[in-house]
Coordinates of C-alpha atoms and ligand atoms in Angstrom, one line a residue:
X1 CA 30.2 72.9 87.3
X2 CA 33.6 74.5 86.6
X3 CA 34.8 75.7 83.0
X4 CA 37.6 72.4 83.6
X5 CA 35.0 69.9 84.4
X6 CA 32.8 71.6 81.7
X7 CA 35.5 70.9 79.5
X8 CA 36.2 67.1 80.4
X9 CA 32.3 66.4 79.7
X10 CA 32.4 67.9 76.3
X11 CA 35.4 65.8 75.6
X12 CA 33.9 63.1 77.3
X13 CA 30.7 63.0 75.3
X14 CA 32.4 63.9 72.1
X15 CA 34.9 61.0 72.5
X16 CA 31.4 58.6 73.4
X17 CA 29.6 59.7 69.7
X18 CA 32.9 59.4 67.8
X19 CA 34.0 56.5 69.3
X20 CA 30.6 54.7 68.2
X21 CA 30.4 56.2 64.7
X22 CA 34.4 55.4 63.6
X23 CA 35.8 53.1 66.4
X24 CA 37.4 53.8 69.5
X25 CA 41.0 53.4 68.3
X26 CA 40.4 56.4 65.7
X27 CA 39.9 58.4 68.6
X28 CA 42.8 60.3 71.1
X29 CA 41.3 61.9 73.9
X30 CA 43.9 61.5 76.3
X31 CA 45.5 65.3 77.2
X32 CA 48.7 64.3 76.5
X33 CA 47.7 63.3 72.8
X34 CA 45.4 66.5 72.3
X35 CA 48.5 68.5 73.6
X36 CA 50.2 67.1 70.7
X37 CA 47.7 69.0 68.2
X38 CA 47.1 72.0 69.7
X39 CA 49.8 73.6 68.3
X40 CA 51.4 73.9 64.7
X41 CA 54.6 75.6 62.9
X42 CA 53.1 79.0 63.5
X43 CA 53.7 77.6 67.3
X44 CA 50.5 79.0 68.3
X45 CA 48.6 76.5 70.9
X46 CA 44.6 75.9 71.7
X47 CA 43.8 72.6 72.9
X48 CA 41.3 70.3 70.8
X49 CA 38.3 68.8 72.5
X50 CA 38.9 65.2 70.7
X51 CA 40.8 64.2 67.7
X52 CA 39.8 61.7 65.1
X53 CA 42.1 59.9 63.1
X54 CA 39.6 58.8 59.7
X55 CA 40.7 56.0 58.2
X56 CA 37.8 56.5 54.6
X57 CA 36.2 59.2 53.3
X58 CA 33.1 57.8 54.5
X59 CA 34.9 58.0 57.9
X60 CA 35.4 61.9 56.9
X61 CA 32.1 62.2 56.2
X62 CA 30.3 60.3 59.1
X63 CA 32.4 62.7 61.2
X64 CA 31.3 65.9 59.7
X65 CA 27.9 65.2 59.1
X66 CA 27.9 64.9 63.4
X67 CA 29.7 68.0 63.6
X68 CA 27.4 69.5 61.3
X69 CA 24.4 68.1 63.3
X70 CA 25.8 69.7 66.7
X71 CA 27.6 72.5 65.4
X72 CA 31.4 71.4 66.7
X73 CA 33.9 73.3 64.8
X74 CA 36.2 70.6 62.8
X75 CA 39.6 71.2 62.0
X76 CA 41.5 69.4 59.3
X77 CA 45.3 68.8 59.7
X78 CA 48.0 67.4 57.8
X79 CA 51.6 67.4 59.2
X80 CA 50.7 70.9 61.2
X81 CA 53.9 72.3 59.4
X82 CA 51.8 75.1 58.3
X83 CA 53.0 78.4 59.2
X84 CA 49.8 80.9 59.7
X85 CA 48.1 78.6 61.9
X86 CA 45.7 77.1 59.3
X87 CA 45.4 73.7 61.7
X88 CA 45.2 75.2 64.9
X89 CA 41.8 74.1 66.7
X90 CA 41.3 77.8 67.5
X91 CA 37.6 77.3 69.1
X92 CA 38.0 73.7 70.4
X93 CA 36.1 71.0 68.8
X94 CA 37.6 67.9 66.4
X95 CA 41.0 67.7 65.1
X96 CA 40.9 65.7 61.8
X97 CA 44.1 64.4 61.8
X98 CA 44.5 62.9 57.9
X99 CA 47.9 61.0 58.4
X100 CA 46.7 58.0 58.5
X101 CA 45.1 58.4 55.2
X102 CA 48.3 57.9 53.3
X103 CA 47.6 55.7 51.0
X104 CA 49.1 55.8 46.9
X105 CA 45.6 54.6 45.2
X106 CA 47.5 54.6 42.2
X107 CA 50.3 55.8 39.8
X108 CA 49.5 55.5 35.9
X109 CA 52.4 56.6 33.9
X110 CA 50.6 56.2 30.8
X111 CA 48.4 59.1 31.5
X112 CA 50.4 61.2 33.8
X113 CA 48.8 60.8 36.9
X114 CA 49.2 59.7 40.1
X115 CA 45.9 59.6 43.0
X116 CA 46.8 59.8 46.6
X117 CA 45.1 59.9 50.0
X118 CA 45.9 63.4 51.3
X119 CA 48.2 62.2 54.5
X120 CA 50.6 61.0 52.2
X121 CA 53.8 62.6 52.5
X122 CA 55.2 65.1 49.6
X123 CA 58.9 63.8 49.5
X124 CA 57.2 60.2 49.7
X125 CA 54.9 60.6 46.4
X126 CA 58.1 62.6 44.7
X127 CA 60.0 59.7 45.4
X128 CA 57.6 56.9 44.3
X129 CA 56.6 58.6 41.1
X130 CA 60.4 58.6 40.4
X131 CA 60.4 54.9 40.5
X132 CA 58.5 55.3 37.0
X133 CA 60.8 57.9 36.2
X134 CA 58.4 60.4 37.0
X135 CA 57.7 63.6 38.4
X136 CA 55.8 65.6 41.1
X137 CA 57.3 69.2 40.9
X138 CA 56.3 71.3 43.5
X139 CA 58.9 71.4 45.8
X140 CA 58.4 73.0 49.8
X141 CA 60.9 73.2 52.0
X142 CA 59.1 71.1 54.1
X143 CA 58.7 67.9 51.6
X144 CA 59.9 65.4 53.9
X145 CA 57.1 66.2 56.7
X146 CA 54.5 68.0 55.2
X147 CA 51.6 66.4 53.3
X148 CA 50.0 66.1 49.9
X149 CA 46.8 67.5 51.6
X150 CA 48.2 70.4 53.5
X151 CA 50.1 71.1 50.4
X152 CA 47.0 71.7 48.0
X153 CA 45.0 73.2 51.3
X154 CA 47.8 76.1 51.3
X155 CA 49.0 75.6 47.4
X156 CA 52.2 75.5 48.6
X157 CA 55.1 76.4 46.3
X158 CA 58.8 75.7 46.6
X159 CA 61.8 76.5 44.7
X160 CA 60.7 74.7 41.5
X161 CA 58.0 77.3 41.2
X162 CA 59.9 79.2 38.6
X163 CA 60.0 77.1 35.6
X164 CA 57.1 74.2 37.2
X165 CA 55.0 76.8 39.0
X166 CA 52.9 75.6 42.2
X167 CA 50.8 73.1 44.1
X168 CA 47.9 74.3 42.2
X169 CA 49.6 73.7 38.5
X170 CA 49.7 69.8 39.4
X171 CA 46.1 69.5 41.0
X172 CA 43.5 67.4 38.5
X173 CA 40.8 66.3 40.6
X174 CA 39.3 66.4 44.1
X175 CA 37.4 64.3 46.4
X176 CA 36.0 66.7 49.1
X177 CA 33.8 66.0 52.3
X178 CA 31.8 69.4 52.4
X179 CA 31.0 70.6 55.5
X180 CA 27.8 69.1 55.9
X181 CA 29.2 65.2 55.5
X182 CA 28.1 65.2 51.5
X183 CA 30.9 63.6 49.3
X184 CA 31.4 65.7 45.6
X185 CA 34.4 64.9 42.8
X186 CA 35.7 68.0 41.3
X187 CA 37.8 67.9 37.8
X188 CA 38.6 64.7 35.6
X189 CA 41.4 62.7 35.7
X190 CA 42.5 64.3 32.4
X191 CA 45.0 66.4 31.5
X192 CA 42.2 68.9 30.1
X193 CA 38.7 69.2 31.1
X194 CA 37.1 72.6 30.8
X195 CA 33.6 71.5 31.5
X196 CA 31.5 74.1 34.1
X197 CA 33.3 76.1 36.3
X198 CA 36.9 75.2 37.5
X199 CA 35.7 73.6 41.5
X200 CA 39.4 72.4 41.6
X201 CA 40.7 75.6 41.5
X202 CA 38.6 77.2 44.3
X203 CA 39.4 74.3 46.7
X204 CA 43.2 74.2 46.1
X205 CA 44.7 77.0 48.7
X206 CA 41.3 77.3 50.6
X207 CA 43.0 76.2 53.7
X208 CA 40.2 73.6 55.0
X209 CA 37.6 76.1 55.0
X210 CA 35.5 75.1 52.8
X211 CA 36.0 71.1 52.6
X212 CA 37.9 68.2 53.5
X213 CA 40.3 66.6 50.6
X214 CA 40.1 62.8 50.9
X215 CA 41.3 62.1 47.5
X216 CA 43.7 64.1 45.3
X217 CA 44.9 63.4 41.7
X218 CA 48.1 65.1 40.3
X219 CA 49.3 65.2 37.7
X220 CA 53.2 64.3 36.4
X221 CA 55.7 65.3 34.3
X222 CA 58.7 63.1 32.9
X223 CA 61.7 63.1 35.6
X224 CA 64.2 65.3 34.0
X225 CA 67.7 63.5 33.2
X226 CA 70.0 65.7 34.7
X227 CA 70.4 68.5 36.9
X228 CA 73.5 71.5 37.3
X229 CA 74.0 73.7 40.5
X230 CA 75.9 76.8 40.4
X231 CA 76.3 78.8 43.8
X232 CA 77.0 82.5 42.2
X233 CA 79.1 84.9 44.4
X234 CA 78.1 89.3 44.4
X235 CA 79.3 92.1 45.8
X236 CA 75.7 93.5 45.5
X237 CA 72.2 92.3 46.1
X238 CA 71.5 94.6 43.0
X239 CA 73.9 92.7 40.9
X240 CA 72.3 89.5 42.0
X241 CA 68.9 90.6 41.2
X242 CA 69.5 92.4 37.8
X243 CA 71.3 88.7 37.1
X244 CA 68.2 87.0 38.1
X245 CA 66.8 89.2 35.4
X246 CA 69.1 88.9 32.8
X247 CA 68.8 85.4 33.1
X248 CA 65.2 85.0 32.5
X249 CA 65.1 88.0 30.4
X250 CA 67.5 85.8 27.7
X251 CA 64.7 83.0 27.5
X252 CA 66.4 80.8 30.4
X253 CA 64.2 79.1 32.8
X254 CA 66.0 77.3 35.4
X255 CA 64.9 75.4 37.8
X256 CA 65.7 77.0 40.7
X257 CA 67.1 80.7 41.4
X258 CA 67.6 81.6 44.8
X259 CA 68.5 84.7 46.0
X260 CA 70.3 85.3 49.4
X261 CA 71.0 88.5 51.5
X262 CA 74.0 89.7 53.4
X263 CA 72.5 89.1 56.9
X264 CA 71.2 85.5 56.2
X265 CA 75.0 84.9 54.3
X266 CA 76.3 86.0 58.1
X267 CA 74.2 83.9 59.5
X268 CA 75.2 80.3 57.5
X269 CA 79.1 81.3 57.5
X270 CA 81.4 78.5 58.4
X271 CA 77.9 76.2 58.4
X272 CA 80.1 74.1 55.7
X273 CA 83.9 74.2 55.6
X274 CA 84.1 73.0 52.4
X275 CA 82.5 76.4 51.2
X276 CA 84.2 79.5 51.9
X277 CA 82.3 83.0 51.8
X278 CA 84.8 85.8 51.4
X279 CA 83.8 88.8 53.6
X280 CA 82.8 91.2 50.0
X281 CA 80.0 88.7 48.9
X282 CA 76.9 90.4 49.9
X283 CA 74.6 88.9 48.1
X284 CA 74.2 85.0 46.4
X285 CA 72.3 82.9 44.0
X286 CA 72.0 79.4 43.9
X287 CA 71.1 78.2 40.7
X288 CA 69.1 75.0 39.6
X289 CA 69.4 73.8 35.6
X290 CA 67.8 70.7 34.8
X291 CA 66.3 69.0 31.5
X292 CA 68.6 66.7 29.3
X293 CA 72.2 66.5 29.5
X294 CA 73.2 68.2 27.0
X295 CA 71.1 71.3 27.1
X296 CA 71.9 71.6 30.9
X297 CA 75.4 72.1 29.9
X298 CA 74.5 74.6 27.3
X299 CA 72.1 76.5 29.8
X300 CA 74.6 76.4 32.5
X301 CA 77.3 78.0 30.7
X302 CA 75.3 80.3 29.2
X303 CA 73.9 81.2 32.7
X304 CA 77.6 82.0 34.0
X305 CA 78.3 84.0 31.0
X306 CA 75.3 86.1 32.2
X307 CA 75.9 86.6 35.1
X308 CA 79.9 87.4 35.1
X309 CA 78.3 89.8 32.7
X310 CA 76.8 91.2 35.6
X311 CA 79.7 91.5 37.7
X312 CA 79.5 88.1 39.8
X313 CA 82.8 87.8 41.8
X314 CA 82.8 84.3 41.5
X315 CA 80.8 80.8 40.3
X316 CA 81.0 77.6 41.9
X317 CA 79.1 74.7 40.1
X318 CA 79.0 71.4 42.1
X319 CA 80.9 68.4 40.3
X320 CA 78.9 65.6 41.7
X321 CA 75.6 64.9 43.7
X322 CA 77.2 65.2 46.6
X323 CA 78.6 68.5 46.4
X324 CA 75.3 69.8 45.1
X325 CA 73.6 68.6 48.3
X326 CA 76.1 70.8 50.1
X327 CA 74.8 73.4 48.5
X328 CA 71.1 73.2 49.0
X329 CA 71.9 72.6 52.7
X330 CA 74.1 75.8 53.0
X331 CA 70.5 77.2 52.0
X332 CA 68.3 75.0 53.8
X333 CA 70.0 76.0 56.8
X334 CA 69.3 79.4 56.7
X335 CA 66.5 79.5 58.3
X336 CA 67.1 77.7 61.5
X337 CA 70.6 79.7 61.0
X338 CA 68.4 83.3 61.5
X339 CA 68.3 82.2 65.2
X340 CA 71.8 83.3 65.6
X341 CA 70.6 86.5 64.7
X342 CA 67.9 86.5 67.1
X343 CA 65.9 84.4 69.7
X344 CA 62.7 85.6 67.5
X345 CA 61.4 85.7 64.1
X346 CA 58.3 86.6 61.9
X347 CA 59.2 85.1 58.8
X348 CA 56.6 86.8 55.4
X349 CA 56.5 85.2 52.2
X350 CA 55.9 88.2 49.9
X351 CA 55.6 88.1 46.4
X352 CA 56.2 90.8 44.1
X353 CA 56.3 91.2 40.0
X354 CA 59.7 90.2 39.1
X355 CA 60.2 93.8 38.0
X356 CA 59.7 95.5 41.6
X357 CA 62.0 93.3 43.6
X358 CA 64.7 95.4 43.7
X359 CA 62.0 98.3 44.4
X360 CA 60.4 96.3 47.3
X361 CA 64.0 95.2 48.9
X362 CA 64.7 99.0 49.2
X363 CA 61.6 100.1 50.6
X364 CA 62.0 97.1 53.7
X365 CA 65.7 98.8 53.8
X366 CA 64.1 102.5 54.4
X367 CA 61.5 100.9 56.7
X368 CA 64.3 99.1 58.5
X369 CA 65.9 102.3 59.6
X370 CA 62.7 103.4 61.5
X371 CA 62.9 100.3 63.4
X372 CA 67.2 99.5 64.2
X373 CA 66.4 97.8 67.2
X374 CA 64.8 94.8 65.0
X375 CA 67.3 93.1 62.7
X376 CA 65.9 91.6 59.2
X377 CA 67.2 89.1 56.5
X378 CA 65.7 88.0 53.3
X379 CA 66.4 85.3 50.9
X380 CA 64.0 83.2 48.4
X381 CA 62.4 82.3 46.0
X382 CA 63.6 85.6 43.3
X383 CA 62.9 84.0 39.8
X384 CA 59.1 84.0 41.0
X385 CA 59.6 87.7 43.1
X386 CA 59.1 85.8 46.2
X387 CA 60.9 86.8 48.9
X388 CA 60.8 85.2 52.7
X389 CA 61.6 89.0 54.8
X390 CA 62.4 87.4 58.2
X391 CA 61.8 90.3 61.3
X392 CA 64.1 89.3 64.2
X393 CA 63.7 90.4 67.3
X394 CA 64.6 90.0 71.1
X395 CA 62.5 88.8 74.2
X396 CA 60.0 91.4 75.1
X397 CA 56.4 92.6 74.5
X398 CA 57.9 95.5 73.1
X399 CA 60.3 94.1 70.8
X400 CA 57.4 91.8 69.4
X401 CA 55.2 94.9 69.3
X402 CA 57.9 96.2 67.2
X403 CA 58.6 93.6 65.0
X404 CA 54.6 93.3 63.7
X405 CA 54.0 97.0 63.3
X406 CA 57.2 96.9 61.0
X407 CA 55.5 93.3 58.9
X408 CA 52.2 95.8 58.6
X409 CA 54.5 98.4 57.1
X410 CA 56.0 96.0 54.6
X411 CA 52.9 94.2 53.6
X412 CA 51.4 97.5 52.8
X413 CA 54.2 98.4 50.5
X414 CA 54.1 95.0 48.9
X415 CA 50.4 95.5 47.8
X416 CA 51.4 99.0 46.6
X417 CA 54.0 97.8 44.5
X418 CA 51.8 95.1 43.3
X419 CA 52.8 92.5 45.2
X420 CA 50.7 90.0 47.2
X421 CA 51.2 89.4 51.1
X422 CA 50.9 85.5 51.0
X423 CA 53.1 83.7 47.7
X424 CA 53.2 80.6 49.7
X425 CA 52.4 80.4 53.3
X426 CA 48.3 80.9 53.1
X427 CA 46.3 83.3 55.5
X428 CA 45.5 81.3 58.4
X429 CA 44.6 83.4 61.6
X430 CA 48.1 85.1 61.9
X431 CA 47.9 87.3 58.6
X432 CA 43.8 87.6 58.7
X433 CA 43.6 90.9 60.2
X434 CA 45.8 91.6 56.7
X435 CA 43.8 90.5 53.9
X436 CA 41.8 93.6 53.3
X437 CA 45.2 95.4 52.4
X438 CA 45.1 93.0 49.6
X439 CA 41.6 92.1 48.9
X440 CA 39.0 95.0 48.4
X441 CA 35.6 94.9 49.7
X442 CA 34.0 93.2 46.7
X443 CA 36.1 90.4 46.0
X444 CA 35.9 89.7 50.0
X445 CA 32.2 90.0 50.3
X446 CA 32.1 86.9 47.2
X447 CA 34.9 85.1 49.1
X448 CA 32.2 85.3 52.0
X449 CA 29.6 84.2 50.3
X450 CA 31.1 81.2 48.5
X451 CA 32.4 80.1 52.4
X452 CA 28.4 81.1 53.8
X453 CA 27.3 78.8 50.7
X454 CA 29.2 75.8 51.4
X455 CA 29.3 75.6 55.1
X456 CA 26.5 78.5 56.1
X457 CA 27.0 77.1 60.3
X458 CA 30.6 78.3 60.0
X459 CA 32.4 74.7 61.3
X460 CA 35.1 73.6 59.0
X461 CA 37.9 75.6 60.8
X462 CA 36.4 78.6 61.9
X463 CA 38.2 82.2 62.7
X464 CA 40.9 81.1 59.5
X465 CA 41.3 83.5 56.3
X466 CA 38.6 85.9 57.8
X467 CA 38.2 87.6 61.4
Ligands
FAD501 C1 60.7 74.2 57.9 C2 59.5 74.5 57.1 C3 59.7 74.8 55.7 C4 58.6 75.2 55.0 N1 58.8 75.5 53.6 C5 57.7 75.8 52.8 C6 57.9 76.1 51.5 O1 59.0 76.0 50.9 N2 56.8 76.4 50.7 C7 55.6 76.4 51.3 O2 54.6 76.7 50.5 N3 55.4 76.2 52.6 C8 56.4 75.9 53.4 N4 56.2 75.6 54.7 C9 54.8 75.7 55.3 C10 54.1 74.3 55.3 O3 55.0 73.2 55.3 C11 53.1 74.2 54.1 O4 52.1 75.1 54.3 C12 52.5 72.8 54.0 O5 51.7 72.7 52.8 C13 51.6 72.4 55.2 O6 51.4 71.0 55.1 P1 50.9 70.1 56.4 O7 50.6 68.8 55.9 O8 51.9 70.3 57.5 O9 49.5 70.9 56.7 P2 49.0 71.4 58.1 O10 49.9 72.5 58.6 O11 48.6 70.3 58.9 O12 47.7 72.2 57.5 C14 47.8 73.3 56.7 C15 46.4 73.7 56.2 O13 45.9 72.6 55.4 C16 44.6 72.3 55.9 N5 44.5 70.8 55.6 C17 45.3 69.8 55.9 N6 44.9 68.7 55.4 C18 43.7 68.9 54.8 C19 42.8 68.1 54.1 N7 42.9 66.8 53.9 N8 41.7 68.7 53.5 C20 41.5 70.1 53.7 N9 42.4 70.9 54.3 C21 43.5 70.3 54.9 C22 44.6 72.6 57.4 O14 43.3 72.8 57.9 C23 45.4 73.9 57.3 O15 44.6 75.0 57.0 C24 57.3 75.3 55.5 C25 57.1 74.9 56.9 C26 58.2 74.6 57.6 C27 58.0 74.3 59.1

């Protein structure tokens, strides 16, 4: 028989068993539908054999324990925004595809918490918690596609991170489908619980490799009453980022503090009329307050009195919701906007210690010069030190040839400053062949181990975090 024919039996036969364990309309096997997840944000493509679409846990875990049974690697996926390829079906086998599991189980505002299927959308349970007047912090970019479960799968982080850290911060408890079909709870519902070792906390950012989330608890924070935007002009990134300092450095947390290079400024110029960039800004913050009224105001103008301190040319605050969404989407745009630059992009999510930023931004300016074909732009996240380096380049094997040697060179100076190669994004397949610049030999060999102990035939989403 050929390999395609091979192929059609295996999805043939899966799509027989799975249909008679979960029902036939929880399973695509049509090419046209498995096209549609064999690919994710790190546009990367391998075709699935079947996907399910579980509608329980014990759906989850009638699934696994057959892929466990026949050794079929199992994939779970949220809203495949994920950018290292974490949902990719790299080997073939199941998709899990969990966003159909999007169900709110419950908000209780008396204790804080709110429990959610893990398809549910981010922006979706930020948005029902704030019915209560309450609040679901961590912030990505990609809130308004990406899911709860991805989210803690990749302990994804977002421009709140500096004063309400990450996904991780907010994550109470855990129902997880281990790779064998067996249902555990991890945490309490509580606010503290320091019983045995901290299970939570190992499966938050293990990016479905070694169990399937079915049920999340979070926890919640009061909605804060007011929030202040200021978009600071510079002349200097250095200005910007020993502002960013000065800021923090004087007790000031706010809520967000962007930074923004040159190049991605270039890039977003003229995206909105309303705000003019005059051609000797070369660096920006945007600025988040929030918290009650009154101390917002305080904060914010002691926050422009710092930085004019610091030689900002110029501070804009916005005056009403509206023009503070003008803001954000100057910086939401950027990234699309990098395409101006070039057709092509590796976009890293480095994190440094605060202290070494301005270290780290000079060293990817030196190692720029050994590579001026390639064209680079950096903005983020700079209260936390995490900084999205974008590597543009054009067609060509070359070019791209180009463009990762010069991501190996910066990832290696990021770990010798300190730094860590992944603040947000997660490990995936793409960075993989990177984590031993970060990780040494011991501490891999027990990350190993804990993956050989919980799923020793290697099928929750092989060939991701380790080659
Ligand atoms: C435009 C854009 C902006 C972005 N901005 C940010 C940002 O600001 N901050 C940030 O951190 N990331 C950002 N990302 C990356 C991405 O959105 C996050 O990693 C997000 O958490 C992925 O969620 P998802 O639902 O799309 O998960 P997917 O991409 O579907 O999956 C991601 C990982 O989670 C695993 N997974 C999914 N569901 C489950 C489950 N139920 N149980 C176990 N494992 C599971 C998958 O196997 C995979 O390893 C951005 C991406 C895009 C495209």
């Amino acid at each position: 028989m050929n390999t395609t024919a091979n192929k059609k039996s295996k999805t043939d036969g899966l799509t027989q068993e799975l249909s008679r364990l979960i029902g036939k309309e929880n399973v695509l096997h049509i090419l046209e539908d498995r096209i549609c997840y064999s690919y994710d944000g790190s546009k990367q493509k391998y075709l699935p054999d079947v996907v399910v679409r579980p509608q329980s846990t014990q759906h989850v875990s009638t699934i696994l324990q057959f892929a466990h049974e026949h050794e079929i690697p199992a994939y779970p996926r949220g809203a495949g925004s994920g950018l290292t390829g974490g949902a990719v079906p790299l080997r073939g086998g199941i998709v899990l595809d969990f966003t159909q599991m999007n169900r709110i189980v419950e908000i209780i505002p008396e204790d804080l918490t709110a429990t959610v299927e893990p398809g549910v959308v981010t922006q979706t349970l930020q948005s029902e918690v704030a019915k209560h007047k309450l609040f679901y912090p961590p912030d990505p970019a990609s809130a308004p596609f990406s899911t709860i479960g991805g989210n803690v799968a990749e302990c994804s982080g977002g421009i709140t991170g500096l004063k309400y850290g990450v996904t991780r911060d907010y994550i109470l408890s855990l129902e997880v489908v281990l790779a064998d079909g067996s249902i555990i709870h991890t945490g309490r519902k509580t606010l503290k619980s320091v019983t045995g070792y901290d299970l939570t906390r190992l499966f938050v950012g293990s990016e479905g490799t070694l169990g399937v989330f079915t049920q999340i608890t979070v926890k919640l924070l009061p909605l804060p009453e007011k929030i202040e935007t200021l978009l600071v002009f510079f002349a200097t990134p250095q200005d910007a980022v020993k502002s960013a300092s000065q800021i923090i450095f004087n007790n000031l947390l706010p809520r967000a503090l962007e930074f923004i290079d040159k190049s991605s400024i270039t890039c977003i110029k003229g995206y909105n009329q309303e705000i003019q960039i005059p051609a000797e800004v070369n660096a920006l913050l945007l600025i988040d307050i929030d918290g009650r009224e009154s101390s917002v105001k305080t904060e914010a103008s002691l926050i422009e009195k710092i930085v004019l301190e610091n030689r900002a040319l110029k501070v804009i605050p916005a005056k009403s919701h509206k023009e503070r969404d003008a803001l954000w989407e100057v910086r939401r745009a950027i990234s699309p906007a990098l395409y101006n630059i070039a057709p092509y992009k590796i976009n890293e999510d480095i994190c440094v210690p605060r202290s070494r930023i301005l270290e780290i931004l000079d060293r990817i300016a030196d190692i720029h010069k050994r590579y001026p074909s390639l064209k680079v732009a950096s903005f983020g996240h700079i209260g936390d030190g995490n900084i999205h380096v974008n590597v543009m380049y054009d067609k060509g094997e070359q070019q791209k040839a180009l463009a990762e040697k010069m991501i190996e060179e910066i990832l290696r100076n990021t770990v010798e400053v300190g730094g860590t190669i992944s603040g947000e994004h997660g490990i995936g397949n793409v960075k993989s062949a990177f984590l031993s610049l970060e990780i040494p030999p011991g501490e891999l060999k027990i990350m190993k181990d804990i993956k050989q102990l919980l799923d020793p035939k290697g099928i929750l989403n092989p060939g991701k975090m380790f080659r």
